[in-house]
Short mmCIF file of C-alpha atoms in Angstrom, two decimals:
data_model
loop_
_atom_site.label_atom_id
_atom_site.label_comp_id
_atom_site.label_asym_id
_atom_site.label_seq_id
_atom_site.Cartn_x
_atom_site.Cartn_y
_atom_site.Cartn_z
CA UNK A 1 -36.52 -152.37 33.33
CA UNK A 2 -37.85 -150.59 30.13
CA UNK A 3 -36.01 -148.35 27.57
CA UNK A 4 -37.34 -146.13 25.20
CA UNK A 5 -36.98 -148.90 22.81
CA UNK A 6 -39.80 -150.87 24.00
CA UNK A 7 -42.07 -148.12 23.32
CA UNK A 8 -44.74 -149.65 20.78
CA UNK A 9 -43.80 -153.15 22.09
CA UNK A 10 -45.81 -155.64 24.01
CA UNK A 11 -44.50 -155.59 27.30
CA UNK A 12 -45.58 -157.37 31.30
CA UNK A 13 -45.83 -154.94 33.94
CA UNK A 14 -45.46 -156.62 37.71
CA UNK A 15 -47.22 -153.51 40.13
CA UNK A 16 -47.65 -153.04 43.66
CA UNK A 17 -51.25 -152.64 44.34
CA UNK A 18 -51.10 -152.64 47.95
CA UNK A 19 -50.08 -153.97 51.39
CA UNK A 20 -51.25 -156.95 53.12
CA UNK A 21 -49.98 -157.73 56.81
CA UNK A 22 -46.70 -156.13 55.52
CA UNK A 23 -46.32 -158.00 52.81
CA UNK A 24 -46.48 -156.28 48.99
CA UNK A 25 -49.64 -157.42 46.87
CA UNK A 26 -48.82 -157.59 42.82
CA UNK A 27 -50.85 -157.27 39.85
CA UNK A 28 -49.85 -158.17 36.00
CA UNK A 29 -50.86 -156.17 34.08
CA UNK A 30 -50.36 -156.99 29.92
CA UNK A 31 -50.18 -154.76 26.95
CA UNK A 32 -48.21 -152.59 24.30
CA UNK A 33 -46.50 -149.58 25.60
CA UNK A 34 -47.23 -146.05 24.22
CA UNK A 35 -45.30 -144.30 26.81
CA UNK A 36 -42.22 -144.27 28.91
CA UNK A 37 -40.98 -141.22 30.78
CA UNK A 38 -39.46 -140.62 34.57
CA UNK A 39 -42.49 -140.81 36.07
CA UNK A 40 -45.04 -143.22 34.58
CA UNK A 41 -45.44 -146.34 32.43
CA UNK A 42 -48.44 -145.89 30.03
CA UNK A 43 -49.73 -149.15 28.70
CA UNK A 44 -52.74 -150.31 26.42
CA UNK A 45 -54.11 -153.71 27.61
CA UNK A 46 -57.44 -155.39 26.44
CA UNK A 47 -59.26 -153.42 28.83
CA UNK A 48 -57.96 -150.09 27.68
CA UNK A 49 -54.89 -148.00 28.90
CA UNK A 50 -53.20 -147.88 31.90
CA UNK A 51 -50.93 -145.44 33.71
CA UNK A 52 -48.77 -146.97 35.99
CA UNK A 53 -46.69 -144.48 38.22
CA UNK A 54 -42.99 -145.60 38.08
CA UNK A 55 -42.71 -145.92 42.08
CA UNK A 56 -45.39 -149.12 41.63
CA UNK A 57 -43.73 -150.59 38.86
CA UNK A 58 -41.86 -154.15 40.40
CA UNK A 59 -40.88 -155.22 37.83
CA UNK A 60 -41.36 -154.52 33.73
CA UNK A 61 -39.78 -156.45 30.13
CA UNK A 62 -40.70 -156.78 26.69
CA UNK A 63 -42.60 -160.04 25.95
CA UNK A 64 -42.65 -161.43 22.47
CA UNK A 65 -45.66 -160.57 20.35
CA UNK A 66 -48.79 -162.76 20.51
CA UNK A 67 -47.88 -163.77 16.87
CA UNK A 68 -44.38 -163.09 15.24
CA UNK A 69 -45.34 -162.00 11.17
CA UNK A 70 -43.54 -164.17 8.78
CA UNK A 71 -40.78 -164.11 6.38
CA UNK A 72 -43.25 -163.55 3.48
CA UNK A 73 -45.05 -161.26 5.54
CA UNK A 74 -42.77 -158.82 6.45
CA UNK A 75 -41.21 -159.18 2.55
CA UNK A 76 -44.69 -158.16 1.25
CA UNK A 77 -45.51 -155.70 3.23
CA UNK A 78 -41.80 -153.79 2.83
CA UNK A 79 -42.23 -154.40 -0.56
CA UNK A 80 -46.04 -152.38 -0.37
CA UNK A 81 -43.89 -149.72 1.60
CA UNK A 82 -41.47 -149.79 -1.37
CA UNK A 83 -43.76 -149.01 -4.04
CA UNK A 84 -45.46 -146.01 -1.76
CA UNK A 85 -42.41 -144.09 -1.51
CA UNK A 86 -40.84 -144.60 -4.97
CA UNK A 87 -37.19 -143.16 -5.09
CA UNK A 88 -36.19 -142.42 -8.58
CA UNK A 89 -32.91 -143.71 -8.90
CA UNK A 90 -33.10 -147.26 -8.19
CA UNK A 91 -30.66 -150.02 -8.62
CA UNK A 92 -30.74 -154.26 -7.69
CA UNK A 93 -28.54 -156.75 -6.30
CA UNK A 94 -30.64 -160.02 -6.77
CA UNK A 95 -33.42 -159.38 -5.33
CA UNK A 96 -32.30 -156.38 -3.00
CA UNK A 97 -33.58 -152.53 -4.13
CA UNK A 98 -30.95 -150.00 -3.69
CA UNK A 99 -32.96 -146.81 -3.64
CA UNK A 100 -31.62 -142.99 -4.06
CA UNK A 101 -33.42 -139.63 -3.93
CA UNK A 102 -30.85 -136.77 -3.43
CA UNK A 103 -31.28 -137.46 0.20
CA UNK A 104 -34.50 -136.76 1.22
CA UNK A 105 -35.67 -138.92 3.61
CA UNK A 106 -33.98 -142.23 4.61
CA UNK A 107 -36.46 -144.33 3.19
CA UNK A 108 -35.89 -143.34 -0.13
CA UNK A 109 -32.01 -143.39 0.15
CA UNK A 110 -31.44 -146.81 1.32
CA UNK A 111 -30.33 -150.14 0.47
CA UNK A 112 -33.67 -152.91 1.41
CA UNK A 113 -31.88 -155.98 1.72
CA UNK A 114 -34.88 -158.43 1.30
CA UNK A 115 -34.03 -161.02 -0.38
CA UNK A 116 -31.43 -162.93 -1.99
CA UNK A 117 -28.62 -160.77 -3.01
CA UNK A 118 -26.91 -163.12 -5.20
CA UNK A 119 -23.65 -162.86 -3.81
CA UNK A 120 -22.67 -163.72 -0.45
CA UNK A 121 -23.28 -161.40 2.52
CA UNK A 122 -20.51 -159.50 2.82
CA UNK A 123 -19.94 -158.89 -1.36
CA UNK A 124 -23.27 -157.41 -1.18
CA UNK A 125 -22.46 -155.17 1.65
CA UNK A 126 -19.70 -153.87 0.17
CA UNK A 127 -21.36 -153.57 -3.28
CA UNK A 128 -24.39 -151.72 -1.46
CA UNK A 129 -21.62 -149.24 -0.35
CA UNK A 130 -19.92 -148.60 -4.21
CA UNK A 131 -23.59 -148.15 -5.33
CA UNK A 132 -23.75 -145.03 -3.13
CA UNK A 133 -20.54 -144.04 -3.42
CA UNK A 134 -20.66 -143.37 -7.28
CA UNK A 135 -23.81 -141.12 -6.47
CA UNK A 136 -21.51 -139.63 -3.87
CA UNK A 137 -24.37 -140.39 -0.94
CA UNK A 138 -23.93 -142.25 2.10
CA UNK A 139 -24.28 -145.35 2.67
CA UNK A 140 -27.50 -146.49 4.14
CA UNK A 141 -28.86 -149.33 4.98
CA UNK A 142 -32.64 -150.67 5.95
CA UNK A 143 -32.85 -153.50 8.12
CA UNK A 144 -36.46 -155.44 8.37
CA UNK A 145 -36.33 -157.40 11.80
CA UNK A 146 -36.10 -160.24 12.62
CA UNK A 147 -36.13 -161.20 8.76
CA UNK A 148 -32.57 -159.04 8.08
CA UNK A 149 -31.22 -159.54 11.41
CA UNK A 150 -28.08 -161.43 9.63
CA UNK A 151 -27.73 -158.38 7.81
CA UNK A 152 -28.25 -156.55 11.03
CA UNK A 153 -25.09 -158.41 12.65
CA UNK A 154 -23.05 -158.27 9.94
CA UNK A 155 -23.27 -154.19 9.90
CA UNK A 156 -22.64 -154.22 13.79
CA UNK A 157 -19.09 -156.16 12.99
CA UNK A 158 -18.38 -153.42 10.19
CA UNK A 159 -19.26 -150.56 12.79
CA UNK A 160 -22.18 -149.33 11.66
CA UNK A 161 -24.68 -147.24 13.48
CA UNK A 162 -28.07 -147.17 14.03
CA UNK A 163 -30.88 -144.05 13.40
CA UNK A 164 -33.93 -144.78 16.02
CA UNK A 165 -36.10 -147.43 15.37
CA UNK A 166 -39.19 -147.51 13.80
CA UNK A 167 -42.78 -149.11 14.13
CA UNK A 168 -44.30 -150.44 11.01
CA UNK A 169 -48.04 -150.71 12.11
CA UNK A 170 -51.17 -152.56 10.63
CA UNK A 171 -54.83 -152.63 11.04
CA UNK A 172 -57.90 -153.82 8.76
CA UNK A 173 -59.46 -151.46 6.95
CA UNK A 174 -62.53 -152.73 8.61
CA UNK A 175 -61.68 -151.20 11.62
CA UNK A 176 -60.51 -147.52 10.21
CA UNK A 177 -63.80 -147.44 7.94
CA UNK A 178 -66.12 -148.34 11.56
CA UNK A 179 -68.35 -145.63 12.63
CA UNK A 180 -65.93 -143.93 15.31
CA UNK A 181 -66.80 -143.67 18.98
CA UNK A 182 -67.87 -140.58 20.48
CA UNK A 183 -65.89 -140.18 24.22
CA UNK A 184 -64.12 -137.66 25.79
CA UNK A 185 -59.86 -137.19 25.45
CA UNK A 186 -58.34 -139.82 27.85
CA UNK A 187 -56.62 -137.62 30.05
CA UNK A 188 -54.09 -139.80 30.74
CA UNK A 189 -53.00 -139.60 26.70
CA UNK A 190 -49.30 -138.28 25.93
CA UNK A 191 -49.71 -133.97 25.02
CA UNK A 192 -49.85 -134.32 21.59
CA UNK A 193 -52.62 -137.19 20.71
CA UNK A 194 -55.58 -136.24 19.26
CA UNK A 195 -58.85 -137.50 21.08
CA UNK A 196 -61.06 -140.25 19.46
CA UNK A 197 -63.07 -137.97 16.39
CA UNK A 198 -66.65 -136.82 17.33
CA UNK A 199 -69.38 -136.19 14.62
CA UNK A 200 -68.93 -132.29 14.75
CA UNK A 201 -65.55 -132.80 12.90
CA UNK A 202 -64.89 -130.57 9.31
CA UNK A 203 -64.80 -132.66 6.04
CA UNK A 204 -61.84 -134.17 4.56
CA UNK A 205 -61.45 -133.59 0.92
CA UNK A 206 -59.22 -136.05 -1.26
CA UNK A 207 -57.06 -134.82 -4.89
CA UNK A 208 -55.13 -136.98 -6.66
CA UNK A 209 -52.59 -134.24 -6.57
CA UNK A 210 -51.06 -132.31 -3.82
CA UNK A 211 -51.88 -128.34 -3.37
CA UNK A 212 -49.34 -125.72 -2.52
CA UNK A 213 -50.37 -125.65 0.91
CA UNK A 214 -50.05 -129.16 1.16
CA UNK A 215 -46.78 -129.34 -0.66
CA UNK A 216 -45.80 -126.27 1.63
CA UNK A 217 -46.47 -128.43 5.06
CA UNK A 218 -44.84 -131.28 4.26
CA UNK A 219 -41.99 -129.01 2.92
CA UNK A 220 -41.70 -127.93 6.61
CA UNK A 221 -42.16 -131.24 8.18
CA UNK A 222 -39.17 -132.80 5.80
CA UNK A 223 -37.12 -129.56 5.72
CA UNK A 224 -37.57 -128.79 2.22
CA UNK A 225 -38.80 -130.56 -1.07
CA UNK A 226 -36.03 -130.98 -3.57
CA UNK A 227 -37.44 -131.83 -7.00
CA UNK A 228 -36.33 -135.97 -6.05
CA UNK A 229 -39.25 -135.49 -3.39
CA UNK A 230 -41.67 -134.39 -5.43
CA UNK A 231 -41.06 -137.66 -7.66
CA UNK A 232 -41.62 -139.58 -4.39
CA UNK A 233 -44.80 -137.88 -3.12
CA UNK A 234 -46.02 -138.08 -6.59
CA UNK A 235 -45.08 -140.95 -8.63
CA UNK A 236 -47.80 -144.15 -8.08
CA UNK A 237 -50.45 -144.63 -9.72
CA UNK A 238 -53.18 -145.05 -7.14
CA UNK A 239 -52.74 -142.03 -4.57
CA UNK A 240 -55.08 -139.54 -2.83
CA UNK A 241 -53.90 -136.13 -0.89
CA UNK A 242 -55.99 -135.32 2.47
CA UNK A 243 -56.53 -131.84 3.47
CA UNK A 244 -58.82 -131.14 6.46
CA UNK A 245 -59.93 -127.09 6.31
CA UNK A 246 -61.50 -124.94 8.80
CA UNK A 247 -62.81 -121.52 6.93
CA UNK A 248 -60.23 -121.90 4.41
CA UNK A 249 -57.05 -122.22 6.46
CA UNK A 250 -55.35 -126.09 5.99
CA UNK A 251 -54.77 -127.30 9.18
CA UNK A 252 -54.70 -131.19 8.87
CA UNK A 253 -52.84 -132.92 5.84
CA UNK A 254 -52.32 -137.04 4.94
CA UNK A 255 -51.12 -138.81 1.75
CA UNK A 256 -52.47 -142.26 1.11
CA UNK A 257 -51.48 -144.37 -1.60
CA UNK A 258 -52.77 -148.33 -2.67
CA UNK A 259 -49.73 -150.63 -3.58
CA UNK A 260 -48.99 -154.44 -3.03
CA UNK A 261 -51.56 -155.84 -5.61
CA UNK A 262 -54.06 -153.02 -4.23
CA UNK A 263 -54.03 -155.33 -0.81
CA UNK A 264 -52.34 -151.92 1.31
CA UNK A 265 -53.24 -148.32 2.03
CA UNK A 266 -50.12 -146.71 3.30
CA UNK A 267 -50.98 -143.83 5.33
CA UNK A 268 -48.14 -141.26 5.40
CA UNK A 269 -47.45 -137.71 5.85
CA UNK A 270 -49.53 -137.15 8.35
CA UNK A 271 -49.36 -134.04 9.97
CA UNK A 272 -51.80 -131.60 11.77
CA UNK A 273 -50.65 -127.55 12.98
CA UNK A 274 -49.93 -127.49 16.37
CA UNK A 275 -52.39 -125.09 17.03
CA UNK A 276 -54.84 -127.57 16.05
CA UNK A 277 -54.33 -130.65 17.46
CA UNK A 278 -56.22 -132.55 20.24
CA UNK A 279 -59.49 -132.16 17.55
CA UNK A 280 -59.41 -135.76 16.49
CA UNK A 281 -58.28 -134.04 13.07
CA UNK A 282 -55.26 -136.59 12.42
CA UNK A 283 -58.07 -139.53 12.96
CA UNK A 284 -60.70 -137.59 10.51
CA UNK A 285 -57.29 -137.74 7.72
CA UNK A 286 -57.15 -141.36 8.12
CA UNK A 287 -60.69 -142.49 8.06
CA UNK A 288 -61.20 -140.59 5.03
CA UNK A 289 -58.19 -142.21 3.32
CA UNK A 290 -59.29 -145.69 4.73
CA UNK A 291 -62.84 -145.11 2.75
CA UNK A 292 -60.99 -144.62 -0.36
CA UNK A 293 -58.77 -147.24 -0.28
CA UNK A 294 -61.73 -149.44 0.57
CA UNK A 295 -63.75 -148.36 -2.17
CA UNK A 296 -60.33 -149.16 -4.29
CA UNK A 297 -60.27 -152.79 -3.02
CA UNK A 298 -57.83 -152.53 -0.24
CA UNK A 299 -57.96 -154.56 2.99
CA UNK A 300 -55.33 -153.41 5.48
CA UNK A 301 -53.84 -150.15 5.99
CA UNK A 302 -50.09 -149.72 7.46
CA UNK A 303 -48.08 -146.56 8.20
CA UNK A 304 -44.16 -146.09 9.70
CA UNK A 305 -43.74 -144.33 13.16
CA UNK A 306 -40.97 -143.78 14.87
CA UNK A 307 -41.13 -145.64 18.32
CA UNK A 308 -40.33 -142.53 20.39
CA UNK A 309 -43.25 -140.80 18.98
CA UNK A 310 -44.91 -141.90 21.91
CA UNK A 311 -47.65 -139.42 20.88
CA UNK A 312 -48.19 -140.70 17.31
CA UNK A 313 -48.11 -144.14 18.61
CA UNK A 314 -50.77 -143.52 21.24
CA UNK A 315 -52.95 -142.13 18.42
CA UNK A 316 -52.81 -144.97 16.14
CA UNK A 317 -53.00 -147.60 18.43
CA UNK A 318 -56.58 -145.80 19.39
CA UNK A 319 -57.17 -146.13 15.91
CA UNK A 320 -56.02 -149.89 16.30
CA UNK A 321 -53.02 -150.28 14.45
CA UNK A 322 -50.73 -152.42 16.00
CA UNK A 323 -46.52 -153.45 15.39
CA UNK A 324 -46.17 -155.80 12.35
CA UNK A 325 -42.00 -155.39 12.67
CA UNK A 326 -39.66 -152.89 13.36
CA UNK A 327 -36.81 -151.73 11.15
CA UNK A 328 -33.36 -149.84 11.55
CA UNK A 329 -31.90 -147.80 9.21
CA UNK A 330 -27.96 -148.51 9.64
CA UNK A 331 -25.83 -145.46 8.11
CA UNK A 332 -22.13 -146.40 7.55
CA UNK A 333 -19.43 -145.45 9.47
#
């Protein structure tokens, strides 16, 4: 059956549909998963989701994606993700980025071992682990998979654990930038997803600089913004801050920034007040960002999610972003 870790995974779900002179009559059903709880197996398939109550699930497994990305891929694209969230203390080991900002966030305080190290596996590992040490900072490391699944196995013999996983989702600008469709919520959505946008929805304005109000929810999103944080928010050259305002009051917020040869928007810091949401507000944030980046040259946008998010990742596969890879972040024992 299905774990939590399947969630934003492509996955084959065998149901009971009915009876038949006694006998049980199935139906496949294929798609990637949004949602797992104790009572129902959400799924989106080519023909839109599905809800599939637990008691008619047969039988359920993840199935490997319709196209696996490759090495040079998922190595461009981290690298995109690198550049969008620029720690400033930064070290190499060949061709791996050792990355610290006084702890905020793990992104930005981990070791990206893509690449050649120059120096077999386990030197680097243990050099990776001085690196932080001198900063007196745990050791962290982020694993790209499959591409650092060597790494991956390595860390596993040290005894090294794992934080969640997380979803590192694409889609062509082409599709963010379409004129969105006007429907109703899907009311078998997870609480917190935000319906497809309608054409009633506030403007979004863009700064190349974040407000205080802006600065003061992501503050309470990432528990506080040390002065490191502000470097990362801040520091590329191509970046726009969303805020989405109703009579004043920010309720919706989004950072976008163009890196990787101006090929990516990364979409992150996405956040909407809970008293807000289910507007189609978090959508609005991210079609305005995906018409800037256009207009900068960009062709495919990709944001991080973690996979039990199940309500973030219903919202942006709606939005059709799908799994390019997933990555753990390994923290030393």
């Amino acid at each position: 059956m299905l774990r939590q870790q399947d969630v934003g995974h492509r996955i084959v779900v065998r149901r009971i549909v009915g009876i038949r002179e006694g006998r049980p009559l199935f139906s496949d059903a294929l798609g990637e998963l949004v949602e797992l709880s104790e009572t129902h197996i959400t799924l989106v398939t080519a023909g839109g989701p599905l809800r599939v109550p637990v008691g008619e699930v047969h039988r359920a497994k993840r199935v490997p994606p319709a196209r696996r990305p490759t090495a040079v891929a998922v190595v461009d694209l981290e690298s995109a993700s690198d550049e969008a969230w620029p720690a400033p203390v930064r070290g190499r080991l060949g061709d791996w980025r050792l990355r610290s900002a006084a702890g905020w966030t793990g992104r930005a305080n981990s070791a990206l071992p893509i690449g050649d190290p120059d120096r077999p596996l386990p030197a680097a590992l243990d050099a990776v682990q001085r690196w932080y040490a001198d900063l007196g900072q745990p050791a962290l490391v982020n694993t790209p998979l499959p591409l650092a699944a060597p790494v991956g196995a390595e860390l596993d013999a040290r005894g090294w654990t794992a934080r969640p996983p997380v979803l590192v989702q694409t889609v062509p600008l082409t599709t963010l930038t379409a004129p969105p469709p006007v429907s109703t919520p899907d009311a078998t959505a997870p609480e917190r997803t935000d319906p497809p946008p309608t054409a009633d929805l506030p403007p979004v304005a863009l700064a190349a600089g974040p407000t205080d109000d802006w600065l003061a929810i992501a503050a309470d999103r990432k528990g506080g913004l040390p002065e490191a944080a502000r470097h990362v928010l801040t520091a590329v050259d191509r970046i726009r801050f969303a805020e989405l305002r109703v009579d004043g009051r920010l309720l919706a917020v989004g950072r976008g920034t163009v890196t990787g040869g101006g090929r990516w928007l990364g979409v992150s810091l996405l956040e909407v007040l809970p008293e807000a949401r289910r507007r189609g507000y978090a959508a609005a944030v991210v079609r305005a960002l995906a018409g800037w980046a256009a207009a900068e040259g960009a062709t495919r946008a990709f944001l991080q999610v973690e996979q039990r998010n199940v309500g973030a990742v219903a919202l942006y596969h709606r939005l059709g972003f799908t799994t390019h890879h997933t990555y753990l972040t390994r923290v030393a024992p």
